[in-house]
Tab-separated table of C-alpha atoms in Angstrom:
chain	number	residue	atom	x	y	z
L	1	MET	CA	-9.565	-2.505	9.211
L	2	ALA	CA	-6.569	0.037	9.967
L	3	SER	CA	-8.986	0.987	12.711
L	4	ILE	CA	-9.875	-1.911	13.893
L	5	VAL	CA	-6.775	-3.440	16.872
L	6	SER	CA	-6.437	-7.408	17.602
L	7	SER	CA	-7.063	-7.997	21.552
L	8	LEU	CA	-4.081	-10.239	21.001
L	9	SER	CA	-0.879	-9.241	22.810
L	10	ALA	CA	2.521	-8.827	21.079
L	11	GLU	CA	3.713	-11.524	23.427
L	12	ASN	CA	1.189	-13.942	22.437
L	13	GLU	CA	1.242	-13.163	18.914
L	14	LEU	CA	4.964	-14.090	19.202
L	15	LYS	CA	3.951	-17.139	20.661
L	16	LEU	CA	1.144	-17.807	17.819
L	17	HIS	CA	3.688	-17.880	15.089
L	18	GLY	CA	5.492	-20.160	16.983
L	19	LEU	CA	2.940	-22.608	16.505
L	20	PHE	CA	3.459	-22.803	12.764
L	21	SER	CA	5.559	-24.923	11.450
L	22	SER	CA	6.437	-21.502	8.040
L	23	ARG	CA	6.872	-18.497	8.532
L	24	VAL	CA	2.640	-17.076	8.306
L	25	CYS	CA	0.868	-13.282	9.122
L	26	PHE	CA	-2.133	-12.675	10.282
L	27	HIS	CA	-5.038	-10.077	9.173
L	28	LEU	CA	-7.895	-9.137	11.336
L	29	VAL	CA	-10.759	-9.665	9.291
L	30	TYR	CA	-13.138	-9.685	12.538
L	31	LYS	CA	-13.943	-8.605	15.348
L	32	SER	CA	-17.178	-8.928	17.963
L	33	SER	CA	-16.734	-6.358	20.107
L	34	HIS	CA	-16.661	-3.770	17.134
L	35	HIS	CA	-18.570	-5.698	14.596
L	36	GLY	CA	-21.164	-7.414	17.093
L	37	ALA	CA	-21.792	-11.599	17.674
L	38	ASP	CA	-23.066	-11.523	15.081
L	39	ILE	CA	-23.743	-14.660	13.187
L	40	GLY	CA	-24.160	-13.600	9.180
L	41	GLN	CA	-20.918	-11.377	10.354
L	42	LEU	CA	-18.648	-13.478	11.567
L	43	LEU	CA	-19.283	-15.587	8.007
L	44	ASP	CA	-19.345	-13.275	5.507
L	45	ARG	CA	-15.258	-12.869	6.489
L	46	PHE	CA	-14.919	-16.472	5.287
L	47	ASP	CA	-14.106	-16.588	1.574
L	48	LYS	CA	-13.829	-19.507	-0.794
L	49	HIS	CA	-10.843	-20.375	-0.319
L	50	GLY	CA	-8.292	-19.117	2.657
L	51	LYS	CA	-6.974	-20.353	6.022
L	52	TYR	CA	-7.854	-18.754	9.161
L	53	LEU	CA	-7.551	-18.611	12.584
L	54	LEU	CA	-10.253	-17.708	15.242
L	55	MET	CA	-9.498	-16.614	18.574
L	56	VAL	CA	-11.438	-16.366	21.525
L	57	PHE	CA	-10.388	-14.733	24.616
L	58	PRO	CA	-12.256	-15.863	27.603
L	59	SER	CA	-12.639	-14.428	31.089
L	60	THR	CA	-9.889	-16.442	32.386
L	61	GLY	CA	-7.467	-14.549	30.499
L	62	PHE	CA	-6.033	-17.805	28.462
L	63	VAL	CA	-6.260	-17.437	24.587
L	64	ARG	CA	-8.454	-19.759	22.457
L	65	GLY	CA	-8.652	-20.515	19.470
L	66	ALA	CA	-8.145	-23.020	16.602
L	67	PHE	CA	-6.673	-23.241	13.022
L	68	MET	CA	-8.454	-24.306	9.438
L	69	SER	CA	-6.660	-25.066	6.699
L	70	LYS	CA	-10.672	-24.568	4.734
L	71	SER	CA	-13.067	-21.464	4.795
L	72	LEU	CA	-16.224	-22.377	6.761
L	73	LYS	CA	-18.424	-20.433	4.664
L	74	TYR	CA	-20.201	-23.251	2.529
L	75	GLU	CA	-19.905	-26.678	4.475
L	76	LYS	CA	-20.839	-27.945	7.730
L	77	GLU	CA	-18.909	-30.646	8.430
L	78	TYR	CA	-15.234	-31.415	6.628
L	79	SER	CA	-11.645	-32.585	6.954
L	80	ASP	CA	-9.419	-30.578	7.352
L	81	GLU	CA	-5.907	-32.460	7.744
L	82	GLU	CA	-3.834	-29.083	8.848
L	83	ALA	CA	-7.021	-28.106	11.505
L	84	PHE	CA	-5.371	-27.994	15.020
L	85	VAL	CA	-6.569	-26.034	18.137
L	86	PHE	CA	-4.500	-24.616	20.619
L	87	GLN	CA	-4.140	-22.601	24.058
L	88	LEU	CA	-1.410	-19.506	24.817
L	89	ARG	CA	-0.721	-18.648	28.545
L	90	ASP	CA	1.334	-16.473	30.200
L	91	THR	CA	4.659	-18.732	29.691
L	92	TYR	CA	3.483	-21.099	27.323
L	93	SER	CA	1.871	-22.456	24.602
L	94	ASP	CA	-0.136	-25.770	23.794
L	95	ARG	CA	-1.604	-27.123	19.922
L	96	PHE	CA	-3.449	-29.474	19.760
L	97	PRO	CA	-3.745	-31.161	16.631
L	98	GLU	CA	-4.911	-34.180	17.457
L	99	LEU	CA	-8.096	-33.871	15.478
L	100	ASN	CA	-10.053	-36.152	13.701
L	101	CYS	CA	-9.379	-35.283	9.857
L	102	THR	CA	-12.262	-37.213	8.725
L	103	ARG	CA	-14.629	-34.906	10.863
L	104	ALA	CA	-12.216	-31.971	11.663
L	105	ILE	CA	-14.352	-28.997	12.437
L	106	THR	CA	-18.871	-28.861	13.128
L	107	VAL	CA	-21.029	-25.594	12.367
L	108	SER	CA	-24.581	-26.160	13.592
L	109	VAL	CA	-26.263	-23.041	12.500
L	110	GLY	CA	-29.120	-23.312	13.745
L	111	SER	CA	-28.059	-23.030	17.422
L	112	PHE	CA	-25.501	-21.326	16.078
L	113	SER	CA	-21.644	-22.988	17.343
L	114	ILE	CA	-18.422	-24.337	16.147
L	115	SER	CA	-17.095	-26.989	17.267
L	116	PHE	CA	-13.923	-28.420	16.487
L	117	GLU	CA	-14.353	-31.896	17.310
L	118	LYS	CA	-14.275	-32.043	21.512
L	119	HIS	CA	-11.274	-29.693	21.875
L	120	LEU	CA	-13.103	-26.147	21.775
L	121	SER	CA	-16.981	-25.952	20.810
L	122	LEU	CA	-17.946	-21.956	19.929
L	123	THR	CA	-21.144	-20.792	20.633
L	124	LEU	CA	-23.494	-18.068	20.013
L	125	ASP	CA	-26.832	-17.415	22.591
L	126	GLN	CA	-28.437	-14.303	22.754
L	127	ASP	CA	-25.875	-11.858	21.483
L	128	TYR	CA	-23.502	-13.825	23.290
L	129	TRP	CA	-20.216	-15.672	22.742
L	130	TYR	CA	-19.163	-19.139	24.825
L	131	CYS	CA	-16.581	-21.053	24.457
L	132	SER	CA	-16.098	-24.499	26.641
L	133	GLU	CA	-13.100	-26.912	25.948
L	134	VAL	CA	-11.777	-30.372	27.136
L	135	PHE	CA	-7.965	-30.507	26.679
L	136	PHE	CA	-5.449	-33.520	26.951
L	137	ARG	CA	-2.559	-32.817	28.647
L	138	GLY	CA	-0.230	-36.678	28.665
L	139	ILE	CA	-2.895	-39.160	30.008
L	140	TYR	CA	-4.556	-36.810	32.113
L	141	GLN	CA	-8.254	-34.628	30.805
L	142	GLN	CA	-8.228	-30.958	32.001
L	143	LYS	CA	-12.222	-29.954	31.342
L	144	VAL	CA	-13.057	-26.808	31.523
L	145	ASP	CA	-16.639	-25.058	32.171
L	146	VAL	CA	-18.311	-22.965	29.591
L	147	GLN	CA	-17.308	-19.713	29.772
L	148	LEU	CA	-18.751	-15.774	28.537
L	149	CYS	CA	-15.918	-14.764	26.203
L	150	LYS	CA	-14.998	-10.734	26.089
L	151	ASP	CA	-13.853	-10.838	23.013
L	152	VAL	CA	-13.862	-13.385	19.045
L	153	GLU	CA	-11.763	-12.843	16.888
L	154	LEU	CA	-11.533	-14.177	12.997
L	155	HIS	CA	-8.037	-13.663	11.657
L	156	ARG	CA	-6.908	-14.321	7.765
L	157	VAL	CA	-3.681	-16.588	7.617
L	158	GLN	CA	-1.228	-16.119	4.771
L	159	ASP	CA	1.471	-17.866	4.104
L	160	LEU	CA	4.267	-15.985	4.079
L	161	GLY	CA	6.543	-17.733	1.581
L	162	ASP	CA	6.248	-14.773	-0.833
L	163	ILE	CA	8.325	-13.185	1.189
L	164	LEU	CA	11.627	-14.163	0.301
L	165	PRO	CA	14.617	-14.634	3.098
L	166	ASN	CA	16.713	-11.262	1.462
L	167	PRO	CA	14.942	-8.250	1.006
L	168	TRP	CA	16.400	-7.221	-3.017
L	169	ARG	CA	16.306	-3.257	-1.165
L	170	GLU	CA	18.472	-2.543	1.466
L	171	VAL	CA	16.885	-0.381	3.828
L	172	VAL	CA	16.763	0.988	7.446
L	173	TRP	CA	13.449	1.389	8.868
L	174	HIS	CA	14.207	3.975	11.549
L	175	ASP	CA	12.978	7.086	12.165
L	176	THR	CA	16.916	8.036	12.737
L	177	THR	CA	16.132	7.470	8.544
L	178	ARG	CA	12.875	9.409	8.347
L	179	GLU	CA	14.288	12.142	10.050
L	180	ASN	CA	17.489	12.057	7.086
L	181	LEU	CA	15.086	11.709	4.902
L	182	ARG	CA	13.012	14.331	5.773
L	183	GLU	CA	16.067	16.523	6.477
L	184	ASP	CA	18.063	16.158	2.955
L	185	PHE	CA	14.827	16.559	1.262
L	186	ALA	CA	14.300	19.871	2.924
L	187	SER	CA	17.978	21.293	2.486
L	188	TYR	CA	18.055	19.362	-1.072
L	189	LYS	CA	19.880	22.510	-3.263
L	190	MET	CA	19.856	21.598	-7.366
L	191	LEU	CA	23.317	21.312	-9.593
L	192	LEU	CA	21.726	24.055	-11.680
L	193	GLU	CA	21.546	27.482	-9.911
L	194	SER	CA	19.156	28.823	-12.362
L	195	LEU	CA	16.668	26.205	-11.533
L	196	PRO	CA	15.257	26.741	-8.074
L	197	ARG	CA	12.660	24.320	-8.101
L	198	VAL	CA	12.288	21.045	-9.882
L	199	LYS	CA	8.717	20.505	-11.920
L	200	ALA	CA	7.782	16.760	-11.791
L	201	LEU	CA	4.558	15.741	-14.222
L	202	PHE	CA	2.094	12.838	-12.567
L	203	LEU	CA	0.924	10.996	-15.646
L	204	GLY	CA	-0.946	8.241	-15.548
L	205	PRO	CA	-4.849	6.339	-15.716
L	206	VAL	CA	-7.854	7.574	-13.518
L	207	GLY	CA	-7.837	6.803	-9.446
L	208	SER	CA	-3.730	5.865	-9.603
L	209	GLY	CA	-3.511	7.637	-6.803
L	210	LYS	CA	-1.264	11.399	-8.269
L	211	SER	CA	-3.229	13.923	-6.626
L	212	SER	CA	-3.067	11.526	-3.769
L	213	PHE	CA	1.002	11.350	-3.483
L	214	ILE	CA	0.628	15.332	-3.682
L	215	ASN	CA	-0.788	15.386	0.106
L	216	SER	CA	0.670	11.943	1.511
L	217	LEU	CA	4.325	14.015	0.540
L	218	ARG	CA	3.189	16.909	2.334
L	219	SER	CA	1.648	15.360	5.087
L	220	THR	CA	5.293	13.664	5.629
L	221	MET	CA	6.923	16.909	6.213
L	222	TYR	CA	4.196	19.163	7.942
L	223	LYS	CA	4.357	16.243	10.217
L	224	ARG	CA	0.666	15.253	10.463
L	225	ILE	CA	-1.556	14.422	7.870
L	226	VAL	CA	-3.199	17.543	5.255
L	227	HIS	CA	-6.568	17.047	4.072
L	228	LEU	CA	-6.498	19.854	1.009
L	229	PRO	CA	-9.512	19.824	-1.917
L	230	HIS	CA	-7.547	18.597	-4.963
L	231	ILE	CA	-8.717	15.019	-4.208
L	232	GLY	CA	-11.326	13.567	-5.447
L	233	THR	CA	-12.909	10.841	-7.788
L	234	SER	CA	-14.866	10.925	-11.329
L	235	VAL	CA	-15.489	8.354	-14.009
L	236	GLU	CA	-12.773	10.661	-15.906
L	237	GLY	CA	-10.563	11.521	-13.277
L	238	PHE	CA	-10.463	14.599	-10.526
L	239	THR	CA	-7.634	16.551	-12.496
L	240	GLN	CA	-9.375	18.253	-15.396
L	241	LYS	CA	-6.141	21.262	-15.520
L	242	VAL	CA	-3.244	22.493	-15.460
L	243	THR	CA	-2.030	22.489	-11.221
L	244	THR	CA	1.030	23.138	-10.525
L	245	TYR	CA	1.935	22.407	-6.471
L	246	GLY	CA	4.954	23.215	-4.138
L	247	ILE	CA	6.344	21.629	-1.527
L	248	ARG	CA	6.743	22.810	1.755
L	249	THR	CA	10.114	22.436	4.161
L	250	LYS	CA	7.458	22.629	7.144
L	251	LEU	CA	3.611	23.827	7.652
L	252	ARG	CA	4.384	27.679	6.701
L	253	GLY	CA	7.428	27.224	5.679
L	254	PRO	CA	9.855	27.847	2.601
L	255	GLN	CA	9.540	25.897	-0.602
L	256	SER	CA	11.169	23.052	-1.642
L	257	ALA	CA	13.187	22.299	-4.365
L	258	LEU	CA	10.485	19.786	-5.584
L	259	SER	CA	6.860	21.206	-7.170
L	260	PHE	CA	4.220	18.674	-8.603
L	261	CYS	CA	2.243	19.963	-12.089
L	262	ASP	CA	-1.169	17.808	-12.090
L	263	VAL	CA	-3.081	16.902	-15.062
L	264	LYS	CA	-5.908	15.003	-16.708
L	265	ALA	CA	-5.799	11.679	-16.104
L	266	ILE	CA	-4.397	9.242	-19.399
L	267	GLY	CA	-6.616	7.112	-20.806
L	268	ASP	CA	-6.701	3.716	-22.881
L	269	ASP	CA	-5.806	5.909	-26.624
L	270	ASP	CA	-6.567	9.705	-26.812
L	271	SER	CA	-9.716	9.819	-26.983
L	272	THR	CA	-10.058	8.635	-23.680
L	273	GLY	CA	-7.492	11.479	-21.491
L	274	LEU	CA	-4.891	13.498	-22.270
L	275	SER	CA	-3.703	12.874	-25.555
L	276	TYR	CA	-0.236	12.245	-26.359
L	277	THR	CA	0.168	15.852	-28.004
L	278	ASP	CA	-1.349	17.949	-25.514
L	279	ALA	CA	0.936	15.820	-22.748
L	280	LEU	CA	4.238	16.834	-25.070
L	281	ALA	CA	2.883	20.726	-24.941
L	282	VAL	CA	2.744	20.924	-21.607
L	283	ILE	CA	5.771	19.268	-20.804
L	284	LYS	CA	7.766	21.660	-23.319
L	285	GLY	CA	6.199	24.266	-21.162
L	286	HIS	CA	3.420	25.085	-23.666
L	287	VAL	CA	0.557	25.409	-21.159
L	288	PRO	CA	-0.108	27.860	-19.089
L	289	GLU	CA	-1.386	27.260	-15.643
L	290	GLY	CA	-5.005	26.929	-15.112
L	291	TYR	CA	-5.479	25.896	-18.564
L	292	LYS	CA	-8.410	23.710	-18.301
L	293	PHE	CA	-8.327	20.030	-20.842
L	294	GLN	CA	-11.042	19.752	-22.931
L	295	ARG	CA	-12.298	16.356	-25.448
L	296	GLY	CA	-11.376	16.998	-28.884
L	297	VAL	CA	-9.276	20.336	-29.117
L	298	THR	CA	-5.826	20.109	-28.668
L	299	VAL	CA	-3.349	22.838	-27.279
L	300	THR	CA	-2.453	24.908	-30.060
L	301	ASP	CA	-0.559	28.812	-30.441
L	302	ALA	CA	-4.303	29.501	-30.770
L	303	VAL	CA	-5.213	29.198	-26.910
L	304	SER	CA	-5.640	31.299	-24.971
L	305	GLY	CA	-2.188	32.004	-22.418
L	306	TYR	CA	-0.243	29.760	-25.276
L	307	ILE	CA	3.352	30.026	-24.208
L	308	ALA	CA	4.863	30.739	-27.295
L	309	ASN	CA	9.013	30.930	-26.257
L	310	PRO	CA	8.672	29.263	-22.097
L	311	THR	CA	11.723	28.811	-20.422
L	312	LEU	CA	13.392	26.481	-18.441
L	313	ASN	CA	11.349	27.299	-15.272
L	314	GLU	CA	8.008	26.365	-17.100
L	315	GLN	CA	8.781	23.169	-18.628
L	316	ILE	CA	8.782	20.107	-16.992
L	317	HIS	CA	12.523	18.530	-15.846
L	318	CYS	CA	11.140	15.106	-14.501
L	319	VAL	CA	8.168	12.515	-15.806
L	320	LEU	CA	6.795	10.258	-13.112
L	321	PHE	CA	4.227	7.477	-14.503
L	322	VAL	CA	1.909	6.284	-11.690
L	323	LEU	CA	0.626	3.227	-12.006
L	324	ASP	CA	-1.746	1.046	-9.575
L	325	ALA	CA	0.078	-2.029	-8.095
L	326	SER	CA	-3.792	-3.722	-8.000
L	327	LYS	CA	-4.251	-2.515	-11.608
L	328	VAL	CA	-1.156	-2.956	-13.227
L	329	THR	CA	-1.345	-6.448	-13.947
L	330	SER	CA	-5.246	-5.780	-15.988
L	331	TYR	CA	-4.513	-3.011	-17.784
L	332	PRO	CA	-5.691	-2.583	-21.318
L	333	SER	CA	-2.844	-3.197	-23.882
L	334	SER	CA	-4.525	-0.095	-25.654
L	335	LEU	CA	-3.393	1.195	-22.310
L	336	GLN	CA	0.453	-0.275	-22.870
L	337	SER	CA	0.503	1.176	-25.990
L	338	THR	CA	-0.224	4.919	-24.759
L	339	LEU	CA	2.820	4.238	-22.339
L	340	ARG	CA	4.890	3.111	-24.691
L	341	LYS	CA	4.237	5.994	-26.739
L	342	LEU	CA	4.152	8.894	-24.328
L	343	HIS	CA	7.373	7.127	-23.248
L	344	SER	CA	9.372	7.343	-26.368
L	345	GLY	CA	8.688	10.611	-27.188
L	346	ILE	CA	10.027	12.603	-23.654
L	347	SER	CA	13.144	9.952	-24.159
L	348	ASP	CA	13.351	12.354	-27.041
L	349	LEU	CA	13.147	15.175	-25.233
L	350	GLY	CA	15.793	14.330	-22.975
L	351	ILE	CA	14.034	14.134	-19.743
L	352	PRO	CA	13.969	11.884	-17.140
L	353	GLN	CA	11.201	9.579	-16.371
L	354	LEU	CA	10.318	7.731	-13.037
L	355	ILE	CA	7.584	5.120	-12.081
L	356	LEU	CA	5.231	5.787	-9.118
L	357	LEU	CA	3.975	2.445	-8.383
L	358	THR	CA	0.748	3.237	-5.351
L	359	HIS	CA	-1.034	1.193	-3.388
L	360	VAL	CA	1.798	-1.565	-3.058
L	361	ASP	CA	0.646	-2.605	-0.082
L	362	GLN	CA	-2.976	-3.734	-1.472
L	363	VAL	CA	-1.226	-6.526	-3.333
L	364	CYS	CA	0.056	-8.260	-0.312
L	365	LEU	CA	-0.987	-9.386	2.774
L	366	ALA	CA	2.444	-9.123	4.951
L	367	VAL	CA	3.133	-5.264	3.081
L	368	GLN	CA	-0.227	-4.352	4.238
L	369	LYS	CA	0.875	-5.532	8.106
L	370	ASP	CA	4.385	-4.040	7.791
L	371	LEU	CA	5.834	-1.736	4.996
L	372	LYS	CA	8.892	-3.639	6.035
L	373	ASP	CA	8.491	-6.136	3.756
L	374	VAL	CA	7.686	-4.007	0.746
L	375	TYR	CA	11.435	-4.757	-0.798
L	376	SER	CA	11.274	-8.721	0.450
L	377	SER	CA	7.737	-9.519	-1.122
L	378	GLN	CA	7.791	-11.652	-3.993
L	379	THR	CA	4.170	-10.668	-5.377
L	380	VAL	CA	4.978	-5.653	-4.655
L	381	GLN	CA	8.796	-7.125	-6.661
L	382	ASP	CA	6.561	-8.579	-9.589
L	383	LYS	CA	3.673	-6.113	-9.847
L	384	MET	CA	7.008	-3.662	-10.092
L	385	GLN	CA	8.253	-5.889	-13.223
L	386	LYS	CA	4.927	-5.637	-14.281
L	387	ALA	CA	4.862	-1.827	-14.548
L	388	ALA	CA	8.619	-1.484	-15.786
L	389	GLU	CA	7.003	-3.629	-18.635
L	390	LEU	CA	4.425	-1.555	-19.303
L	391	VAL	CA	6.311	1.590	-19.672
L	392	GLY	CA	9.249	0.327	-21.001
L	393	LEU	CA	11.759	1.355	-18.245
L	394	PRO	CA	14.166	-0.110	-16.226
L	395	LEU	CA	13.198	-2.272	-12.739
L	396	SER	CA	15.289	0.272	-11.279
L	397	TYR	CA	13.372	3.061	-12.183
L	398	VAL	CA	10.449	1.920	-10.415
L	399	LEU	CA	9.203	3.697	-6.805
L	400	PRO	CA	6.849	1.871	-4.470
L	401	VAL	CA	4.895	4.296	-2.999
L	402	LYS	CA	1.437	3.728	-0.133
L	403	ASN	CA	-0.725	7.325	0.004
L	404	TYR	CA	-1.753	7.986	2.697
L	405	PHE	CA	-5.738	7.398	2.781
L	406	SER	CA	-7.436	6.141	5.551
L	407	GLU	CA	-5.071	7.086	8.518
L	408	LEU	CA	-4.510	9.726	11.298
L	409	THR	CA	-1.319	10.190	11.763
L	410	VAL	CA	2.008	9.650	9.481
L	411	GLU	CA	3.789	6.487	10.058
L	412	CYS	CA	7.036	6.051	10.184
L	413	ASN	CA	7.560	3.893	7.290
L	414	THR	CA	5.433	5.599	4.774
L	415	ASP	CA	7.421	8.767	5.644
L	416	ILE	CA	10.600	6.893	4.351
L	417	LEU	CA	8.449	5.307	1.002
L	418	LEU	CA	7.342	8.532	0.087
L	419	LEU	CA	10.420	10.641	0.472
L	420	SER	CA	12.547	8.282	-0.643
L	421	VAL	CA	10.442	9.139	-3.815
L	422	GLY	CA	11.081	13.230	-3.246
L	423	MET	CA	14.840	12.192	-3.666
L	424	SER	CA	14.697	10.034	-6.093
L	425	ILE	CA	13.152	12.944	-8.467
L	426	LEU	CA	15.866	15.440	-7.522
L	427	GLN	CA	18.483	13.218	-7.775
L	428	ALA	CA	17.358	11.952	-11.841
L	429	VAL	CA	16.907	15.447	-12.887
L	430	ASP	CA	20.953	16.287	-11.298
L	431	ASP	CA	22.355	13.923	-13.015
L	432	THR	CA	20.378	14.389	-17.329
L	433	PHE	CA	22.312	18.233	-15.960
L	434	GLU	CA	25.744	16.250	-15.065
L	435	ASP	CA	25.452	13.690	-18.174
L	436	GLN	CA	24.453	17.080	-20.700
L	437	TYR	CA	27.066	19.265	-18.630
L	438	SER	CA	30.467	19.405	-17.377
L	439	ASN	CA	31.272	19.729	-13.766
L	440	PRO	CA	30.468	22.787	-12.527
L	441	VAL	CA	26.857	23.349	-14.302
L	442	PRO	CA	26.811	26.940	-15.544
L	443	GLN	CA	25.118	29.234	-13.883
L	444	ALA	CA	23.376	31.370	-17.079
L	445	VAL	CA	22.301	28.000	-18.599
L	446	LYS	CA	18.869	29.212	-18.531
L	447	GLU	CA	17.800	28.339	-22.580
L	448	ILE	CA	15.675	25.121	-23.447
L	449	SER	CA	18.030	23.248	-25.010
L	450	SER	CA	19.396	23.241	-21.176
L	451	LEU	CA	16.824	20.244	-21.235
L	452	GLY	CA	17.719	19.274	-25.337
L	453	ILE	CA	14.259	20.034	-25.793
L	454	VAL	CA	13.907	20.194	-29.444
L	455	GLU	CA	10.571	21.961	-30.898
């Protein structure tokens, strides 16, 4: 629905919000000028539960509509104590709640119409929507003739009781913030001078968004959407071999201090994805670039190109567990066992670990509408807490993010989250070195022991 825009102006949307006693957000699910004046299309947008807002845009220019707290999908006539009819004019808005609650809404499918008592009626006739209405103002009755609707929209209404009064992480959502983050990321110099570039490894189940994150961060730096061929879908995961991707500071510019290593997706156990042994071999730097993982074949020194004595630059410096926010509560317990085992083994190697929680916009309509609510959403916070529990890391190690998927241009708030992840990775690696060595970190430190790796 990202490409479909409501006909409701920002000014009228503000008036509409004022008609509700609590904070809500609207999610457009049907628009006649896009989906067509079709009964089936409209009714299919309702589900068994949920609250809805039906809006009509007649030729007068005034916006009419009705709110219903029940779905129209399975009943033709029912009571609704919360239902009300409204109109939005240039200088004011009216709400008419005096509906007969025992028969608030009537749906006639034969000659299709939806009637909100005597206040508002919406009728479909020969592929055109018409509305007629009677509004009461004081003791006077004002009748309005039947009018052709320029557009009809259905919005799902979400109660934002989920949105906390104060965000639990403070972010200044402004283009200046994005530009400062982009500049900081592009100019970042590692504390350990012998390590010019950090290599961060993605570990996550199929479809979690590992490869998409690479495209998204590149899009942020290039200031336009990037389409690269390493994105795809497959039952066993699109990525099957070790591939390292650099992130340039701008299009055709120098490389930044961060690169990503993408590997085969992890499964519920060693037989259905990247094995524990192979994951540690990649982290230690033994697995050559381009190595293709094979089911049932463990990485050993017999593998062609095996790196027996990897340098610091060939090792992994940070591990990112990538989890899907929309699936995090439904992952099988076996996956949690795999994640916990990996976390423990990686901790023994002294490698910093973070959790990248993708698709946060898919778990909360408020966040989908405005990404700035990501740190105000109780739902997102609960998903982050669940992700932390799955891996065994503190909540502060979980980084929410939205990858670019259907967008055609980059967006400020999305970029801020993406750049924040990039900066967190670089800083986590520097924090590890600073903790292991007194300042300044010696430039000559190049041995494997610099990361505490023990064979």
